[in-house]
XYZ file of C-alpha atoms in Angstrom:
572
model
C -35.617 1.469 -17.711
C -38.629 2.241 -18.116
C -42.428 0.565 -16.976
C -43.332 0.984 -20.257
C -40.069 -1.797 -21.849
C -41.617 -4.330 -18.759
C -45.143 -4.207 -20.992
C -43.258 -4.566 -24.417
C -41.275 -7.145 -23.499
C -44.004 -10.018 -23.632
C -41.570 -13.000 -23.041
C -41.885 -10.972 -18.946
C -46.026 -12.158 -19.838
C -47.543 -9.123 -17.878
C -50.923 -7.554 -18.553
C -51.528 -4.016 -17.234
C -54.589 -3.851 -14.952
C -54.796 -0.505 -14.224
C -51.832 2.961 -13.867
C -51.282 3.541 -17.469
C -51.103 7.070 -17.518
C -47.920 6.742 -15.212
C -45.502 3.195 -17.292
C -42.604 6.327 -17.829
C -41.437 5.996 -13.839
C -37.748 4.410 -14.352
C -37.754 0.927 -11.983
C -33.961 0.849 -10.686
C -34.567 -2.578 -9.132
C -36.861 -5.275 -8.742
C -37.805 -7.069 -5.220
C -40.081 -9.685 -4.352
C -41.952 -10.848 -1.342
C -45.337 -12.188 0.283
C -44.703 -10.090 3.758
C -47.759 -8.041 4.706
C -45.222 -5.561 5.106
C -42.177 -5.130 3.149
C -41.247 -0.895 3.735
C -37.639 -2.192 5.475
C -36.391 -3.681 2.450
C -38.216 -1.267 -0.046
C -35.596 2.150 -0.842
C -37.743 3.177 -4.370
C -38.057 2.473 -7.521
C -39.140 -1.320 -7.395
C -40.970 -3.820 -8.844
C -42.670 -5.183 -6.671
C -43.269 -8.850 -6.931
C -45.684 -10.444 -4.961
C -47.346 -13.560 -5.470
C -50.068 -12.147 -2.478
C -49.623 -14.805 0.079
C -50.146 -11.366 2.374
C -53.525 -11.161 1.102
C -56.308 -13.306 4.052
C -59.067 -10.590 1.967
C -59.908 -8.250 1.155
C -59.256 -6.302 3.269
C -55.381 -6.519 3.566
C -54.965 -4.684 -0.344
C -55.482 -0.980 1.025
C -53.378 -1.332 3.607
C -50.985 -3.587 1.584
C -50.899 -0.770 -1.139
C -50.676 2.800 0.941
C -47.622 0.918 2.662
C -46.153 -0.500 -1.287
C -46.572 3.812 -1.398
C -44.861 5.040 1.271
C -42.131 3.823 0.175
C -42.186 5.618 -3.911
C -41.685 1.354 -5.776
C -42.586 1.935 -8.884
C -45.574 -0.166 -9.169
C -46.649 -3.393 -8.099
C -46.457 -6.933 -10.410
C -49.111 -9.645 -9.317
C -48.923 -13.284 -9.694
C -51.437 -15.476 -10.815
C -49.633 -18.915 -11.155
C -51.243 -19.962 -7.291
C -55.599 -17.631 -6.203
C -56.034 -16.707 -10.286
C -56.830 -13.097 -11.292
C -55.255 -11.175 -9.382
C -58.447 -9.829 -7.058
C -60.115 -6.912 -7.983
C -59.678 -5.134 -4.248
C -56.031 -5.106 -5.163
C -56.509 -3.472 -9.036
C -59.042 -1.072 -6.442
C -56.933 0.378 -4.513
C -53.897 0.894 -6.370
C -56.331 2.440 -9.238
C -56.878 4.974 -6.037
C -52.912 5.821 -5.421
C -51.882 6.514 -8.179
C -49.969 2.768 -8.282
C -49.517 0.064 -11.568
C -50.169 -2.555 -11.106
C -49.850 -6.118 -13.548
C -50.397 -9.480 -13.614
C -48.049 -11.587 -13.875
C -49.387 -15.243 -16.094
C -48.742 -17.791 -14.480
C -46.822 -20.131 -16.749
C -43.542 -16.912 -15.984
C -41.411 -17.581 -13.147
C -40.203 -14.510 -11.313
C -37.376 -15.310 -11.805
C -37.757 -14.450 -15.140
C -38.708 -10.284 -15.010
C -36.453 -10.901 -12.107
C -33.013 -11.437 -14.001
C -34.509 -9.551 -17.158
C -34.997 -6.338 -14.959
C -31.366 -6.498 -13.194
C -29.755 -7.248 -16.099
C -31.099 -4.347 -17.579
C -31.116 -1.889 -15.167
C -27.261 -2.936 -14.484
C -27.006 -2.047 -18.693
C -28.258 1.894 -18.133
C -26.372 2.390 -14.732
C -23.046 1.198 -15.700
C -23.823 3.463 -19.566
C -24.837 5.993 -16.693
C -21.370 5.250 -14.898
C -19.077 4.665 -18.185
C -20.002 8.958 -19.218
C -18.771 9.919 -15.653
C -15.880 8.132 -15.603
C -14.690 10.135 -18.429
C -16.035 13.370 -17.484
C -13.199 12.112 -14.496
C -11.501 11.020 -17.527
C -11.095 14.235 -18.445
C -10.489 16.651 -14.836
C -7.342 14.004 -14.156
C -6.045 14.247 -17.433
C -6.216 18.157 -17.760
C -4.738 18.030 -13.709
C -4.441 16.711 -9.984
C -8.296 18.481 -8.928
C -9.826 15.886 -10.278
C -9.727 13.927 -6.775
C -7.720 10.953 -7.653
C -8.674 6.962 -7.506
C -11.094 7.486 -4.489
C -13.226 9.697 -6.146
C -13.916 6.473 -9.003
C -14.356 4.087 -5.561
C -16.933 5.713 -4.594
C -18.272 6.006 -8.840
C -18.286 2.027 -7.934
C -20.356 1.767 -4.916
C -22.185 4.134 -5.772
C -23.607 3.088 -9.673
C -22.423 -0.393 -9.512
C -22.666 -1.662 -5.404
C -18.595 -3.291 -5.922
C -16.282 -2.045 -3.553
C -13.344 -1.781 -4.411
C -10.300 -1.544 -3.000
C -6.333 0.345 -5.246
C -3.089 -1.870 -4.151
C 0.507 -1.509 -4.542
C 2.415 -4.578 -5.245
C 4.282 -4.673 -1.702
C -0.331 -4.151 -0.340
C -0.262 -1.013 -0.220
C -3.520 0.342 0.101
C -2.933 3.447 -1.871
C -6.834 4.575 -2.646
C -10.611 3.567 -1.099
C -14.297 3.432 -0.844
C -15.077 6.481 1.133
C -18.637 5.363 2.113
C -19.243 3.417 5.062
C -18.846 0.055 5.165
C -16.052 -2.638 6.155
C -11.969 -1.790 5.644
C -9.882 -3.711 4.463
C -7.626 -6.088 7.069
C -3.929 -5.067 6.161
C -3.223 -8.707 6.382
C -5.916 -9.575 3.406
C -3.846 -6.208 1.811
C -1.242 -8.324 1.063
C -2.151 -11.906 0.408
C -4.121 -10.082 -2.841
C -1.723 -8.321 -3.605
C 0.812 -11.835 -3.226
C -2.197 -13.696 -5.507
C -1.778 -11.500 -8.020
C 1.973 -11.478 -7.874
C 1.716 -15.286 -8.275
C -0.846 -14.818 -11.740
C 0.751 -12.003 -13.360
C 4.019 -14.463 -13.346
C 2.262 -16.908 -15.206
C 0.975 -14.529 -17.704
C -2.274 -15.710 -16.961
C -4.833 -13.138 -18.533
C -6.327 -10.640 -15.958
C -9.244 -10.069 -13.590
C -7.743 -13.085 -11.399
C -10.141 -14.179 -9.112
C -9.098 -15.213 -5.383
C -11.344 -16.568 -2.417
C -9.858 -15.569 1.104
C -13.310 -17.410 3.386
C -16.578 -16.601 1.707
C -15.368 -13.688 -0.201
C -14.245 -13.027 -4.444
C -12.381 -10.132 -4.869
C -11.700 -10.001 -8.900
C -8.122 -8.907 -9.354
C -7.075 -6.093 -12.231
C -3.259 -5.373 -12.822
C -3.004 -0.937 -13.745
C -0.877 -0.342 -16.343
C 0.876 3.501 -16.888
C -0.024 5.283 -19.272
C -3.461 5.302 -18.963
C -3.470 2.879 -21.890
C -6.016 0.159 -22.764
C -4.521 -3.867 -21.951
C -3.360 -4.332 -25.484
C -1.787 -1.042 -25.783
C 0.656 -0.933 -22.416
C 1.853 -3.702 -23.895
C 3.110 -3.186 -26.584
C 4.337 -0.387 -24.985
C 6.392 -2.930 -22.868
C 7.084 -5.347 -25.373
C 11.060 -4.419 -24.841
C 11.023 -4.238 -20.901
C 11.113 -7.635 -19.800
C 6.749 -8.972 -18.214
C 9.664 -9.638 -14.857
C 10.309 -6.340 -14.103
C 6.208 -4.897 -15.126
C 4.610 -7.865 -13.063
C 6.348 -6.064 -10.139
C 5.302 -2.630 -9.915
C 2.210 -2.223 -11.474
C -1.048 -1.011 -9.073
C -3.407 -3.374 -8.881
C -7.141 -2.824 -8.443
C -8.558 -5.450 -5.548
C -13.054 -5.466 -6.455
C -15.569 -7.504 -3.808
C -17.438 -9.439 -6.555
C -16.724 -12.775 -8.853
C -16.111 -11.311 -12.040
C -16.247 -14.776 -14.356
C -20.253 -14.572 -14.044
C -19.864 -10.354 -15.842
C -21.331 -10.243 -18.982
C -18.861 -7.733 -21.284
C -19.758 -5.196 -21.145
C -19.052 -4.713 -17.526
C -15.669 -5.879 -17.863
C -15.766 -3.263 -20.242
C -15.913 -0.911 -18.527
C -13.532 -1.570 -15.745
C -10.804 -2.026 -17.765
C -12.248 1.411 -17.569
C -11.938 2.437 -14.438
C -8.654 0.665 -14.621
C -7.054 3.703 -17.717
C -8.327 6.155 -15.572
C -6.375 4.934 -12.941
C -3.559 4.319 -13.991
C -3.387 8.791 -15.491
C -3.572 9.433 -11.776
C -0.382 6.254 -11.397
C 1.810 8.220 -13.825
C 1.004 11.914 -12.430
C 2.584 10.536 -9.143
C 4.937 9.123 -11.233
C 6.855 12.316 -12.465
C 6.230 13.895 -9.757
C 8.972 11.125 -8.374
C 11.332 12.630 -10.869
C 12.922 15.674 -9.164
C 13.307 13.956 -6.322
C 14.256 10.882 -8.349
C 17.301 13.374 -10.055
C 18.711 14.463 -5.883
C 19.350 11.486 -5.178
C 21.618 11.191 -8.369
C 23.823 14.026 -8.279
C 24.422 13.655 -4.369
C 25.765 9.336 -5.779
C 27.111 10.364 -8.204
C 29.131 13.278 -5.637
C 29.960 11.224 -2.320
C 30.719 8.463 -5.209
C 33.134 10.522 -7.733
C 34.553 11.433 -3.641
C 33.968 14.917 -4.004
C 35.061 17.437 -1.289
C 32.551 17.200 1.666
C 31.701 20.717 1.011
C 30.129 20.101 -1.977
C 27.925 17.666 -1.543
C 26.755 19.564 1.702
C 26.084 21.863 -0.091
C 23.531 19.449 -2.917
C 21.900 17.975 -0.159
C 20.710 21.778 1.766
C 19.274 21.253 -2.047
C 17.460 18.604 -1.578
C 16.237 19.075 2.324
C 13.527 20.849 1.430
C 12.356 18.971 -1.441
C 12.003 16.161 0.359
C 10.717 17.544 4.342
C 9.505 21.170 2.918
C 9.135 23.213 5.695
C 11.869 21.484 7.739
C 14.463 24.073 10.203
C 17.594 22.818 9.540
C 19.071 20.538 7.807
C 18.607 17.114 8.327
C 20.602 13.847 8.785
C 19.968 10.832 6.756
C 20.293 7.497 6.178
C 20.637 5.257 3.042
C 19.009 2.234 2.359
C 20.172 0.135 -1.459
C 18.222 -2.515 -2.472
C 19.140 -5.071 -5.862
C 17.012 -7.147 -7.742
C 18.469 -10.628 -9.477
C 17.140 -12.946 -11.850
C 17.842 -16.400 -11.691
C 18.842 -17.545 -14.770
C 21.224 -13.898 -14.887
C 19.442 -12.428 -17.657
C 18.820 -8.658 -17.119
C 19.304 -5.215 -15.589
C 17.559 -4.866 -12.097
C 18.569 -1.212 -11.037
C 15.269 0.050 -12.604
C 13.004 -1.905 -10.642
C 14.827 -2.662 -7.808
C 14.023 1.095 -7.858
C 10.403 0.872 -8.362
C 9.898 -1.550 -5.564
C 12.160 0.953 -3.163
C 9.988 4.170 -3.335
C 6.844 1.496 -2.845
C 8.543 -0.536 0.586
C 10.030 3.338 1.724
C 5.726 4.875 1.062
C 4.930 3.231 4.980
C 8.556 4.155 6.934
C 8.647 7.721 7.681
C 11.487 9.812 8.364
C 12.060 9.016 12.009
C 10.390 5.848 13.249
C 11.275 2.224 13.197
C 8.947 0.631 10.080
C 6.351 0.994 7.735
C 3.554 2.914 9.920
C 1.777 6.874 9.594
C 2.784 9.494 10.095
C 1.079 12.772 12.064
C 2.238 15.304 9.529
C 4.766 17.029 6.783
C 4.168 16.476 2.960
C 3.004 12.332 2.282
C 5.237 9.462 2.286
C 5.645 8.973 -0.645
C 7.367 13.149 -1.406
C 10.457 12.278 2.147
C 12.516 10.187 -0.862
C 14.831 9.687 -3.166
C 16.394 6.932 -5.341
C 18.797 6.959 -8.148
C 19.670 3.477 -9.580
C 22.281 1.594 -11.498
C 22.169 -1.279 -14.094
C 22.814 -3.576 -11.104
C 20.935 -0.941 -7.460
C 18.931 0.752 -6.013
C 19.953 4.098 -4.124
C 17.606 5.484 -1.077
C 18.322 8.803 0.656
C 15.892 8.969 2.898
C 15.647 12.166 5.490
C 15.741 11.988 9.203
C 13.894 15.173 10.376
C 14.987 15.442 13.846
C 17.491 12.901 15.758
C 18.210 14.158 19.691
C 20.664 15.683 20.910
C 22.178 13.864 23.749
C 22.229 10.691 22.032
C 21.257 7.916 24.527
C 21.726 4.229 22.294
C 18.319 3.604 20.929
C 17.878 3.028 17.485
C 16.823 6.370 14.713
C 15.782 6.276 11.193
C 14.243 2.844 9.312
C 15.424 -0.615 10.393
C 15.946 -2.900 8.450
C 13.608 -6.587 9.842
C 10.820 -4.057 9.801
C 10.967 -2.507 6.567
C 10.443 -5.475 4.996
C 8.299 -7.425 7.690
C 4.599 -5.979 6.097
C 5.909 -6.567 1.983
C 8.473 -9.630 2.535
C 5.521 -12.582 1.616
C 3.712 -10.423 -1.396
C 7.388 -9.512 -3.074
C 8.455 -12.658 -2.113
C 5.277 -14.527 -4.698
C 6.105 -12.034 -7.004
C 9.938 -13.131 -7.270
C 9.289 -17.012 -6.757
C 10.524 -18.619 -8.898
C 11.885 -16.352 -10.757
C 14.009 -13.525 -8.724
C 15.786 -12.160 -5.248
C 15.197 -8.990 -4.159
C 18.071 -8.522 -1.956
C 18.725 -4.664 1.030
C 21.167 -3.608 3.233
C 20.193 -0.348 5.315
C 23.041 2.284 7.536
C 22.988 3.881 10.271
C 21.754 7.649 10.624
C 24.851 10.033 9.161
C 25.041 13.306 11.067
C 27.008 15.399 8.047
C 27.985 15.022 4.540
C 31.105 13.832 5.261
C 29.701 10.765 6.319
C 27.608 10.150 2.864
C 30.470 7.647 1.648
C 30.517 5.432 4.347
C 27.457 5.270 4.281
C 26.028 4.194 1.407
C 28.959 1.419 1.730
C 27.878 0.529 4.659
C 24.483 -0.276 2.963
C 25.935 -1.488 0.308
C 27.801 -4.136 2.903
C 24.643 -5.002 4.208
C 22.453 -6.049 1.508
C 26.424 -8.694 0.358
C 25.553 -9.733 3.882
C 21.208 -10.649 3.437
C 21.754 -11.965 -0.152
C 23.904 -14.633 1.924
C 21.493 -15.218 3.705
C 18.341 -18.015 1.836
C 14.784 -16.274 0.434
C 13.422 -14.221 -1.953
C 13.734 -11.374 -0.131
C 15.968 -10.574 2.898
C 17.528 -6.955 4.676
C 20.845 -6.566 6.756
C 21.290 -3.429 8.921
C 24.358 -2.055 9.769
C 24.033 -3.416 13.536
C 24.754 -7.069 11.439
C 28.272 -5.910 10.822
C 30.220 -7.596 13.536
C 33.375 -6.163 14.859
C 34.706 -9.662 13.529
C 33.604 -9.409 10.133
C 35.446 -5.700 9.641
C 38.557 -7.994 9.986
C 38.386 -9.512 6.760
C 40.063 -9.133 3.769
C 37.532 -7.297 1.043
C 35.738 -5.275 3.969
C 36.098 -1.762 2.391
C 37.256 1.564 4.705
C 34.381 3.604 4.330
C 32.924 0.540 6.869
C 35.663 0.184 8.626
C 35.870 4.199 9.717
C 31.806 4.668 9.422
C 31.475 1.184 12.490
C 33.765 2.855 13.772
C 32.080 6.897 13.622
C 29.167 4.962 14.962
C 29.748 2.781 18.666
C 33.108 5.888 19.308
C 31.377 8.945 17.705
C 28.770 8.924 20.568
C 30.988 9.105 23.305
C 33.321 11.515 21.633
C 30.625 14.184 21.435
C 29.795 13.703 25.339
C 33.687 13.925 26.494
C 33.206 17.833 24.375
C 30.405 18.765 26.353
C 31.385 17.448 28.980
C 34.890 16.527 29.746
C 34.197 13.508 31.573
C 36.929 11.343 29.667
C 34.927 8.920 28.745
C 37.149 7.710 25.816
C 40.117 7.421 27.656
C 38.593 5.593 30.604
C 36.556 2.866 28.418
C 40.589 2.204 26.952
C 42.159 1.490 30.426
C 38.885 -0.385 31.621
C 39.930 -2.533 28.294
C 43.042 -2.277 29.684
C 43.291 -3.344 32.514
C 40.930 -6.151 31.348
C 37.744 -5.234 32.427
C 39.105 -5.632 35.832
C 37.620 -2.934 38.113
C 39.961 -2.415 41.242
C 42.940 -1.722 38.357
C 40.846 -0.148 36.399
C 40.018 2.713 40.104
C 43.833 2.612 40.236
C 45.024 3.532 37.188
C 43.658 5.883 36.605
C 43.970 7.854 40.600
C 39.112 7.131 40.507
C 37.094 5.752 43.733
C 35.212 2.467 41.690
C 31.782 3.754 42.674
C 32.793 6.596 39.876
C 34.683 4.964 37.254
C 30.864 2.191 37.625
C 28.615 5.758 36.794
C 31.801 6.497 33.719
C 31.009 2.514 32.168
C 27.270 2.714 32.841
C 26.763 5.991 31.404
C 29.385 4.276 27.849
C 26.587 2.243 28.353
C 23.647 3.760 28.003
C 25.113 6.304 25.373
C 26.295 3.306 23.138
C 23.690 -0.069 23.959
C 26.726 -2.203 24.362
C 26.843 -4.333 27.865
C 31.269 -4.304 28.050
C 30.576 -7.336 30.228
C 29.969 -9.155 26.953
C 32.582 -10.164 25.285
C 31.685 -9.376 22.044
C 31.110 -6.385 23.118
C 34.617 -5.103 25.065
C 35.956 -7.157 21.324
C 34.238 -3.920 19.409
C 35.169 -1.182 20.965
C 38.732 -3.122 20.427
C 38.505 -2.818 17.040
C 36.657 0.489 16.655
C 39.253 2.099 19.024
C 42.244 0.506 16.941
C 41.150 1.611 14.075
C 40.306 4.832 15.039
């Protein structure tokens, strides 16, 4: 706003004492001070309000005005409530330095002027930002060159002094301001996502306000299509509201939106529509990966020859892990969302949630974390869905050539560690999310068994209490395999996982670990009898058993592990 506009507002009670030729200066803020040197608190463009308590005699006016001019303030407004008319020495000092000077009538509070200036400046800055946002919308709609949501969040910070973060429904930080300042802690992200899901499930109108300690956040949902909230709601009328809640991004703003004027609320709603354009772009990029997963899944479930499945996997590998020298190993993750009232198909929402959960579970890791190269995390998995479940094909970039018994790939518990609380809040009273994770498979032949293993692990998870549960292949113990409903593919996967490392080692080293294991179990773990049967020294036998334990991660002194080996050998 201009100084001239202040003078033209009668309610402010301002009288110009000097600087008429400078009334077109722009006012960017307001500050009230009675410090002799307020320069450390000035950034330029302010209207400075002062009761003149800093002035002891006429000699004080010159240095005070010099400090204000050096700081680049727009004007000085001196109050008449305490000392009466503005002193002539101050008028003269302002005239010498070309600083506009106003007198504030004693009947007008500084707070009245401050509120007016802040309201006008904020409104103008919001209008400027709206124009910038509109230009950026056109850039983002035309292609990815606009810079993504980070640029929009930077605009909020630089033009409206608003710190904002873009979060997924699981509490993952998608984008944040790039200006200096404290980062949003992971536990705060998870809490905000949980609060948003809880509020959105009740169909309360946003933005939702959340107080975490001394800080208040306002949460705005990001709906698909880049449409207004009303248009998005109409477009999604055929969908169960529970599904849209669990797939919405959210914009978390560090401010209390309950105190905002309608103009600023409208501006933030426009920002959410702009970010929704970027979300739609990312969703569109998943189409190819989803189609790959669907094709592989159909081949596996229809019993296609392994060579045909392997050929399709070779097509998928460069898309999911570009630049990888050899075809990767794979894991399968199965997810299902089941609603308490039995209505609705959970496959589609399970697909969206599984894609989100797997974003920060990079190949070769044990859970959510950071990946040090290659494609962005969301480009590493392919997720298909049926009416009832979602199935993810997860490539693993590398596994050791020597089996050492250590776990590779994704672990079920680690997968849900950071998303369990937000998703539990989103599903509370409505439904459940259950996941099953297979072991790593090294070829197309093992993919069908991995799928059945992941499905069976998911059924194990579904038998547990809680809104969000997961189970891995490690939990399919040998006694479970005795149950009649366990699929043959799960039994074969269990056997291969336990014995394949030994077979591979025997093939390369002619170590006869499999015959040693069979003899050791037949002798009920007796070192002397087994060594005699195999015509070995006891120390040689101990070495072989130790190697078996090292390769499989099992302990042959434990009854449970002996039973697992016994069943695996009998089923092989």
